[in-house]
């Protein structure tokens, strides 16, 4: 029997803290050796990574897949296509949201969601819980039990019809999170400001997709971010402010961190490379970019880069939330043509996330390779309880690895992404560097840009409480 199932030879390895030349020996899905000159004869298989980066596979802790999305609307990705796309983009674990609908038991929602994933995944998945109906039963029984069972991250919304919680309800969820050691993730936008502006815009006949951005101004995000942080301060709970889009919200998080509060921040590719102008396409083209918060302006892009560089944002996620464009069950749902209010919110990005940050960040000198690894893998694993099992290259860690060709130049086109959508909002972006080969627990899922993995290799993971 060979010492190694697989050896990756000759690559340059980067973790969140180090860069070193090393071969990697893998056995039974884990990294068992890190050394120069591991003998090829001791391995069943050898991958030559000369001239390539060998990085921890990406962890994308903010992904929406097969999520109920309103009447007549269907998400473009199920677990098969969503995890396939993740693998093509160098991501080896995704963390989708199990959505509790009003009146539904969380446990039942989780059971149904888990069934959708079973046997379908190319990469590993681990679920967060979205709380839309914090009843006594949910707060008193289900949430504490589910946190202990391996689902210790709860997302709450301050906006969206049917999902928004009021401050009292958010406090109740935060209180459970504090008692159980769970992390609260929050979508911070002021619901009433948005409703007020939306009504007014509609009265004025301003209903095209571009008015989505007008209806959700920076002040609505800044106010809600400040309030969310205040609620977390009162509750003494750890909070992740997700998909931060602009300087004012980022500065709220920075101030909270400077005060010593347990506040973390996340931003996403759309806030680095898109602006509100992208929503201004002719006819319904702007619908391709409708997401919340909306992309902003060039100063907001700069602020998001600064947040990544200076550690205000510890994680960079995709907020992958795919709806097909040319589809009456997607962005062109008939009601959406009457007002931006009804255009499904969300854009795809699970495969584009890493290439965009690598190309725009590492290759353009905005961040170094260690920060890239931290922002895309290690910090996700640490924040959500997957570390050191995942998120790094170390002896004993699972062999979730992406092998990058740093010189491969490509124009980003939808066919590179292998998702269930029919467009990418990043079409035409010039990208340098690409994850050509992706391994999940030691098995090759994508090799040299071709799918080799088997559906069902991806596992659904539970996570321990932070304690
Ligand atoms: O527009 C977005 N971001 N859709 C996904 C749902 C969410 O708010 O995270
Ligand atoms: Zn959100
Ligand atoms: Zn989201």
Coordinates of C-alpha atoms and ligand atoms in Angstrom, one line a residue:
X1 CA 0.0 0.0 0.0
X2 CA 1.3 3.5 -0.9
X3 CA 2.2 6.0 1.8
X4 CA 0.2 8.6 -0.1
X5 CA -3.0 8.5 -2.1
X6 CA -1.8 11.6 -3.8
X7 CA 1.2 13.9 -3.8
X8 CA 1.1 17.5 -5.1
X9 CA 4.6 18.3 -6.2
X10 CA 6.5 21.4 -6.9
X11 CA 4.0 24.1 -6.0
X12 CA 4.3 27.2 -4.0
X13 CA 2.1 26.9 -0.9
X14 CA 0.4 29.8 0.8
X15 CA -1.5 29.9 4.0
X16 CA -3.0 32.9 5.9
X17 CA 0.5 33.5 7.4
X18 CA 3.2 31.8 5.3
X19 CA 4.5 31.1 1.8
X20 CA 6.7 28.1 1.3
X21 CA 7.8 25.7 -1.4
X22 CA 6.6 22.2 -0.5
X23 CA 5.1 19.0 -1.8
X24 CA 1.9 17.9 -0.1
X25 CA 1.3 14.3 0.7
X26 CA -2.4 13.3 1.1
X27 CA -3.8 10.1 2.6
X28 CA -7.4 9.3 3.3
X29 CA -8.6 12.8 2.5
X30 CA -6.2 14.6 4.9
X31 CA -2.8 16.3 4.5
X32 CA -0.2 14.0 6.1
X33 CA 3.1 15.4 4.8
X34 CA 4.5 18.8 3.9
X35 CA 8.0 18.6 2.7
X36 CA 10.2 19.2 -0.3
X37 CA 11.0 16.1 -2.4
X38 CA 8.3 13.7 -1.3
X39 CA 9.1 10.5 -3.4
X40 CA 6.7 10.1 -6.3
X41 CA 7.2 6.3 -5.9
X42 CA 5.4 6.5 -2.5
X43 CA 2.2 7.9 -4.1
X44 CA -0.7 6.4 -6.1
X45 CA -0.9 9.6 -8.0
X46 CA 1.2 12.7 -8.5
X47 CA 0.0 16.1 -9.6
X48 CA 2.7 18.4 -10.9
X49 CA 2.1 21.9 -9.6
X50 CA 5.3 23.5 -10.8
X51 CA 4.8 27.3 -11.4
X52 CA 1.4 27.2 -9.6
X53 CA 0.1 28.4 -6.3
X54 CA -1.2 25.7 -4.0
X55 CA -3.8 27.3 -1.8
X56 CA -6.5 26.2 0.7
X57 CA -9.7 25.6 -1.2
X58 CA -12.1 28.5 -0.8
X59 CA -14.8 28.6 1.8
X60 CA -17.8 30.7 0.8
X61 CA -19.7 31.3 3.9
X62 CA -22.5 33.3 2.2
X63 CA -24.4 31.4 -0.5
X64 CA -28.0 31.0 -1.4
X65 CA -29.0 27.7 -3.2
X66 CA -32.4 26.1 -3.8
X67 CA -33.9 28.7 -1.4
X68 CA -37.7 29.4 -1.6
X69 CA -37.8 32.8 -3.4
X70 CA -41.4 33.9 -3.7
X71 CA -44.4 33.0 -5.9
X72 CA -43.4 32.0 -9.4
X73 CA -39.7 32.5 -8.8
X74 CA -37.1 29.8 -8.9
X75 CA -33.5 30.0 -7.9
X76 CA -31.2 29.1 -10.7
X77 CA -29.0 26.7 -8.7
X78 CA -29.7 23.6 -6.9
X79 CA -27.1 21.8 -4.9
X80 CA -25.7 20.0 -7.9
X81 CA -25.1 23.0 -10.1
X82 CA -24.2 25.3 -7.2
X83 CA -21.5 23.1 -5.8
X84 CA -20.3 22.2 -9.3
X85 CA -19.8 25.9 -10.0
X86 CA -18.1 26.4 -6.6
X87 CA -15.6 23.7 -7.5
X88 CA -14.8 25.4 -10.9
X89 CA -14.1 28.6 -9.0
X90 CA -11.7 26.9 -6.5
X91 CA -14.1 26.7 -3.6
X92 CA -14.3 23.5 -1.7
X93 CA -16.9 24.3 1.0
X94 CA -20.0 26.5 0.7
X95 CA -22.3 27.6 3.5
X96 CA -25.9 28.0 2.2
X97 CA -28.9 29.3 4.2
X98 CA -31.7 27.1 5.4
X99 CA -34.7 29.5 5.3
X100 CA -37.5 29.2 7.8
X101 CA -40.7 30.4 6.3
X102 CA -43.4 32.0 8.4
X103 CA -45.3 29.5 10.4
X104 CA -42.7 26.8 9.6
X105 CA -40.7 24.8 12.2
X106 CA -37.0 25.4 11.8
X107 CA -36.3 21.7 12.4
X108 CA -38.7 20.8 9.6
X109 CA -37.1 23.4 7.3
X110 CA -33.7 22.0 8.0
X111 CA -34.8 18.4 7.3
X112 CA -36.3 19.4 4.0
X113 CA -33.2 21.4 3.0
X114 CA -30.8 18.7 4.0
X115 CA -32.8 16.3 1.8
X116 CA -32.3 18.6 -1.2
X117 CA -28.5 18.4 -0.7
X118 CA -28.1 14.7 0.1
X119 CA -26.2 13.0 -2.7
X120 CA -26.1 16.1 -4.9
X121 CA -23.0 17.9 -3.9
X122 CA -19.6 18.1 -5.5
X123 CA -18.0 20.1 -2.6
X124 CA -18.8 20.1 1.1
X125 CA -21.7 22.2 2.5
X126 CA -22.6 23.4 5.9
X127 CA -25.8 25.3 6.7
X128 CA -26.7 28.5 8.4
X129 CA -30.3 29.1 9.6
X130 CA -32.4 32.1 8.6
X131 CA -34.9 33.0 11.3
X132 CA -38.0 34.6 9.8
X133 CA -40.5 33.6 12.6
X134 CA -38.9 33.7 16.0
X135 CA -41.8 32.1 17.9
X136 CA -41.6 31.0 21.5
X137 CA -41.1 27.5 20.3
X138 CA -38.3 28.5 17.9
X139 CA -36.5 30.7 20.5
X140 CA -37.0 28.4 23.5
X141 CA -36.5 24.9 21.9
X142 CA -35.5 24.7 18.3
X143 CA -32.7 27.3 18.0
X144 CA -30.8 26.2 21.1
X145 CA -31.2 22.5 20.1
X146 CA -30.1 23.2 16.5
X147 CA -27.1 25.3 17.6
X148 CA -26.0 22.4 19.7
X149 CA -26.6 19.9 16.9
X150 CA -24.1 21.7 14.6
X151 CA -25.9 24.7 13.2
X152 CA -24.4 27.6 15.3
X153 CA -25.0 30.5 12.9
X154 CA -28.3 32.4 12.6
X155 CA -29.0 35.0 9.9
X156 CA -31.6 37.7 10.5
X157 CA -32.9 40.3 8.1
X158 CA -33.7 43.9 8.9
X159 CA -35.5 44.3 5.6
X160 CA -37.4 42.2 3.0
X161 CA -41.2 41.5 3.0
X162 CA -41.9 38.3 5.0
X163 CA -38.4 38.1 6.4
X164 CA -37.6 41.3 8.3
X165 CA -37.5 41.1 12.1
X166 CA -38.1 44.1 14.3
X167 CA -35.6 45.2 16.9
X168 CA -37.3 43.2 19.7
X169 CA -37.3 40.1 17.6
X170 CA -33.6 40.5 16.7
X171 CA -32.8 41.0 20.4
X172 CA -34.6 37.7 21.2
X173 CA -32.6 35.8 18.5
X174 CA -29.3 37.5 19.7
X175 CA -30.1 36.4 23.3
X176 CA -30.4 32.8 22.2
X177 CA -27.2 33.1 20.2
X178 CA -25.3 34.6 23.3
X179 CA -26.6 31.8 25.5
X180 CA -25.7 29.0 23.1
X181 CA -22.5 30.5 21.7
X182 CA -23.9 30.9 18.2
X183 CA -22.9 33.7 15.8
X184 CA -25.6 36.1 14.4
X185 CA -25.3 37.2 10.8
X186 CA -27.3 40.3 9.9
X187 CA -28.6 41.9 6.7
X188 CA -28.5 45.5 7.7
X189 CA -30.8 47.9 5.7
X190 CA -33.6 50.1 7.1
X191 CA -36.8 48.5 6.0
X192 CA -39.1 51.5 6.5
X193 CA -36.8 53.9 4.7
X194 CA -36.7 51.4 1.7
X195 CA -40.5 51.0 1.8
X196 CA -41.1 54.7 2.0
X197 CA -38.7 55.4 -1.0
X198 CA -40.1 52.5 -3.0
X199 CA -43.7 53.7 -2.6
X200 CA -42.6 57.3 -3.6
X201 CA -40.6 56.1 -6.6
X202 CA -43.5 54.0 -7.8
X203 CA -45.9 57.0 -7.4
X204 CA -43.6 59.0 -9.6
X205 CA -43.4 56.2 -12.2
X206 CA -39.8 55.5 -11.5
X207 CA -40.0 51.8 -11.7
X208 CA -37.1 50.6 -13.9
X209 CA -34.4 48.4 -12.4
X210 CA -32.0 51.3 -11.8
X211 CA -34.4 52.7 -9.2
X212 CA -33.7 49.7 -7.1
X213 CA -30.4 51.4 -6.1
X214 CA -32.2 54.7 -5.5
X215 CA -34.6 53.0 -3.1
X216 CA -31.8 51.6 -1.0
X217 CA -29.4 54.5 -0.3
X218 CA -26.3 54.3 1.8
X219 CA -28.0 56.0 4.7
X220 CA -30.4 53.1 5.0
X221 CA -27.5 50.7 5.2
X222 CA -25.5 52.9 7.6
X223 CA -28.4 53.4 10.0
X224 CA -29.2 49.7 10.1
X225 CA -25.6 48.8 10.5
X226 CA -25.3 51.1 13.5
X227 CA -28.5 49.8 15.0
X228 CA -27.5 46.1 14.5
X229 CA -24.2 46.8 16.2
X230 CA -26.0 48.5 19.1
X231 CA -28.3 45.6 19.5
X232 CA -25.4 43.2 19.5
X233 CA -23.6 45.4 22.0
X234 CA -26.6 45.3 24.3
X235 CA -26.9 41.5 23.8
X236 CA -23.1 40.9 24.2
X237 CA -23.2 38.6 21.2
X238 CA -20.8 38.0 18.2
X239 CA -22.2 39.6 15.1
X240 CA -21.2 39.3 11.4
X241 CA -22.5 42.2 9.3
X242 CA -22.8 40.6 5.9
X243 CA -22.5 42.1 2.4
X244 CA -21.3 45.5 3.4
X245 CA -21.3 47.8 0.4
X246 CA -20.0 51.2 1.3
X247 CA -17.7 53.4 3.4
X248 CA -20.2 54.6 6.0
X249 CA -21.3 51.1 7.0
X250 CA -17.7 50.0 7.0
X251 CA -16.7 52.8 9.3
X252 CA -19.5 51.8 11.7
X253 CA -17.9 48.3 11.9
X254 CA -14.5 49.8 12.3
X255 CA -15.6 51.9 15.2
X256 CA -17.3 49.0 16.9
X257 CA -14.2 46.9 16.5
X258 CA -12.0 49.7 18.0
X259 CA -14.4 49.7 21.0
X260 CA -13.7 46.0 21.5
X261 CA -17.1 44.8 20.4
X262 CA -17.3 41.3 18.8
X263 CA -18.3 42.6 15.4
X264 CA -17.1 41.2 12.1
X265 CA -17.7 42.4 8.6
X266 CA -18.1 40.8 5.2
X267 CA -17.9 42.2 1.7
X268 CA -18.5 40.7 -1.7
X269 CA -17.2 41.0 -5.3
X270 CA -20.2 43.1 -6.5
X271 CA -19.1 45.9 -4.2
X272 CA -15.5 45.9 -5.6
X273 CA -16.2 45.8 -9.3
X274 CA -19.8 46.9 -10.0
X275 CA -21.5 50.2 -9.4
X276 CA -25.1 51.5 -9.4
X277 CA -24.5 52.5 -13.1
X278 CA -24.6 48.8 -14.0
X279 CA -28.3 48.8 -13.0
X280 CA -29.0 51.4 -15.7
X281 CA -28.9 49.1 -18.7
X282 CA -31.6 49.5 -21.4
X283 CA -35.0 47.7 -21.0
X284 CA -34.7 45.1 -18.2
X285 CA -30.9 44.5 -18.6
X286 CA -30.3 46.3 -15.3
X287 CA -32.2 43.5 -13.5
X288 CA -29.1 41.4 -13.9
X289 CA -27.5 43.5 -11.2
X290 CA -30.3 43.9 -8.8
X291 CA -29.1 42.8 -5.4
X292 CA -29.3 44.2 -1.9
X293 CA -27.5 46.3 -0.8
X294 CA -27.0 47.5 -4.3
X295 CA -23.6 48.2 -5.8
X296 CA -22.7 51.8 -5.1
X297 CA -20.0 54.1 -6.6
X298 CA -16.2 54.3 -6.9
X299 CA -15.6 55.7 -3.4
X300 CA -17.6 52.8 -2.0
X301 CA -15.5 50.4 -4.0
X302 CA -12.4 52.0 -2.6
X303 CA -13.8 51.8 0.9
X304 CA -14.5 48.1 0.5
X305 CA -10.9 47.5 -0.6
X306 CA -9.7 49.4 2.4
X307 CA -11.9 47.3 4.6
X308 CA -10.3 44.2 3.2
X309 CA -6.8 45.6 3.4
X310 CA -7.1 46.8 7.0
X311 CA -8.9 43.9 8.4
X312 CA -12.3 45.6 9.0
X313 CA -13.7 42.9 6.8
X314 CA -12.5 39.4 7.8
X315 CA -14.3 37.5 5.2
X316 CA -14.9 37.9 1.5
X317 CA -18.0 36.0 0.3
X318 CA -20.0 35.8 -2.9
X319 CA -23.6 36.2 -1.6
X320 CA -24.3 33.9 -4.6
X321 CA -28.0 34.2 -5.1
X322 CA -28.7 33.2 -8.7
X323 CA -31.8 33.9 -10.8
X324 CA -31.8 33.3 -14.5
X325 CA -32.1 36.5 -16.5
X326 CA -34.1 35.4 -19.6
X327 CA -36.7 33.5 -17.6
X328 CA -40.2 34.3 -16.4
X329 CA -39.3 32.5 -13.2
X330 CA -36.1 34.6 -12.8
X331 CA -35.2 38.2 -13.3
X332 CA -37.9 38.7 -16.0
X333 CA -40.7 37.5 -13.7
X334 CA -43.8 39.3 -15.2
X335 CA -44.4 41.4 -12.0
X336 CA -40.8 42.6 -12.1
X337 CA -41.5 44.4 -15.4
X338 CA -44.0 46.6 -13.6
X339 CA -41.5 47.7 -10.8
X340 CA -38.0 47.1 -9.5
X341 CA -39.8 46.2 -6.3
X342 CA -40.6 42.7 -7.7
X343 CA -37.4 41.9 -9.4
X344 CA -35.8 39.0 -7.5
X345 CA -32.9 40.2 -5.4
X346 CA -29.5 38.6 -5.8
X347 CA -26.8 37.8 -8.3
X348 CA -24.6 34.8 -9.0
X349 CA -20.9 34.8 -7.9
X350 CA -19.9 31.5 -6.3
X351 CA -17.4 30.7 -9.1
X352 CA -16.3 34.2 -9.9
X353 CA -15.5 35.2 -6.3
X354 CA -12.0 33.9 -6.0
X355 CA -10.8 34.7 -9.5
X356 CA -12.0 38.3 -9.1
X357 CA -10.3 38.8 -5.7
X358 CA -7.1 37.1 -7.0
X359 CA -6.9 39.2 -10.2
X360 CA -8.1 42.5 -8.8
X361 CA -6.5 42.0 -5.4
X362 CA -3.4 39.9 -5.5
X363 CA -2.3 40.5 -9.1
X364 CA -2.9 44.2 -8.9
X365 CA -1.0 44.5 -5.6
X366 CA -3.9 45.5 -3.4
X367 CA -3.6 42.5 -1.1
X368 CA -0.9 39.9 -0.7
X369 CA -1.4 36.2 -1.1
X370 CA -1.7 35.6 2.7
X371 CA -4.5 38.0 3.0
X372 CA -6.2 36.5 0.0
X373 CA -6.1 33.1 1.8
X374 CA -7.3 34.6 5.0
X375 CA -10.2 36.4 3.4
X376 CA -11.3 33.5 1.2
X377 CA -10.8 30.5 3.4
X378 CA -9.1 30.7 6.8
X379 CA -11.2 33.4 8.4
X380 CA -14.4 31.7 7.2
X381 CA -13.3 28.5 8.8
X382 CA -12.4 30.3 12.0
X383 CA -15.6 32.4 12.2
X384 CA -17.9 29.5 11.6
X385 CA -16.3 26.6 13.5
X386 CA -14.6 24.7 10.7
X387 CA -11.0 25.5 11.7
X388 CA -8.5 23.8 11.7
X389 CA -10.4 21.0 10.0
X390 CA -10.7 23.2 6.9
X391 CA -9.4 26.6 5.7
X392 CA -5.6 25.9 5.9
X393 CA -2.8 23.8 4.6
X394 CA -1.4 22.0 7.6
X395 CA -0.8 18.4 8.7
X396 CA -4.1 16.9 9.8
X397 CA -6.3 19.3 7.9
X398 CA -8.6 18.0 5.3
X399 CA -7.0 18.2 1.8
X400 CA -9.3 20.9 0.4
X401 CA -7.0 22.5 -2.1
X402 CA -7.1 24.7 -5.1
X403 CA -4.2 24.8 -7.5
X404 CA -3.9 28.1 -9.2
X405 CA -2.2 29.1 -12.5
X406 CA -1.3 32.7 -11.7
X407 CA -0.5 33.5 -15.3
X408 CA -3.7 32.3 -17.0
X409 CA -5.4 35.4 -18.5
X410 CA -9.0 35.1 -19.5
X411 CA -11.9 37.3 -20.2
X412 CA -14.6 36.3 -17.7
X413 CA -17.5 34.8 -19.6
X414 CA -20.5 32.8 -18.3
X415 CA -19.4 29.5 -19.8
X416 CA -16.4 29.4 -17.4
X417 CA -18.6 29.3 -14.3
X418 CA -20.7 26.1 -14.8
X419 CA -23.6 27.3 -12.7
X420 CA -27.4 27.0 -13.4
X421 CA -27.7 30.7 -14.4
X422 CA -27.7 32.1 -17.9
X423 CA -25.5 35.1 -17.3
X424 CA -22.8 36.5 -15.1
X425 CA -22.8 40.1 -13.9
X426 CA -19.0 40.1 -14.4
X427 CA -19.1 39.3 -18.1
X428 CA -16.1 40.8 -19.9
X429 CA -13.9 41.4 -16.8
X430 CA -10.3 40.7 -17.6
X431 CA -9.0 38.1 -15.1
X432 CA -5.4 37.1 -14.5
X433 CA -5.0 33.9 -12.5
X434 CA -7.4 31.0 -12.3
X435 CA -7.9 27.9 -10.0
X436 CA -7.3 25.2 -12.6
X437 CA -7.6 22.1 -10.3
X438 CA -9.7 21.7 -7.2
X439 CA -9.5 18.9 -4.7
X440 CA -12.1 18.2 -2.0
X441 CA -10.8 16.0 0.9
X442 CA -8.1 14.7 -1.4
X443 CA -10.2 13.9 -4.4
X444 CA -9.9 15.8 -7.6
X445 CA -13.2 17.4 -8.5
X446 CA -12.0 19.7 -11.2
X447 CA -8.8 18.9 -13.1
X448 CA -7.3 21.4 -15.6
X449 CA -10.6 23.0 -16.0
X450 CA -12.6 19.8 -16.5
X451 CA -15.1 18.3 -14.2
X452 CA -13.8 15.0 -12.8
X453 CA -15.5 14.7 -9.4
X454 CA -18.6 12.7 -8.6
X455 CA -21.8 14.2 -7.4
X456 CA -22.3 12.9 -3.8
X457 CA -18.6 13.3 -2.8
X458 CA -19.5 16.6 -1.1
X459 CA -20.7 16.1 2.4
X460 CA -23.1 18.1 4.6
X461 CA -21.1 19.1 7.7
X462 CA -22.2 20.1 11.1
X463 CA -20.0 22.5 13.1
X464 CA -19.1 22.7 16.8
X465 CA -20.2 25.6 19.0
X466 CA -17.6 28.3 19.4
X467 CA -18.0 27.6 23.2
Ligands
LIG1 O1 -29.7 40.6 -3.0 C1 -29.3 39.8 -2.3 N1 -28.2 40.0 -1.5 N2 -29.9 38.6 -2.2 C2 -29.6 37.5 -1.4 C3 -30.3 37.6 -0.1 C4 -29.5 38.4 0.8 O2 -30.0 39.5 1.2 O3 -28.5 38.0 1.3
LIG2 ZN1 -28.7 39.7 2.9
LIG3 ZN1 -27.2 36.7 1.0

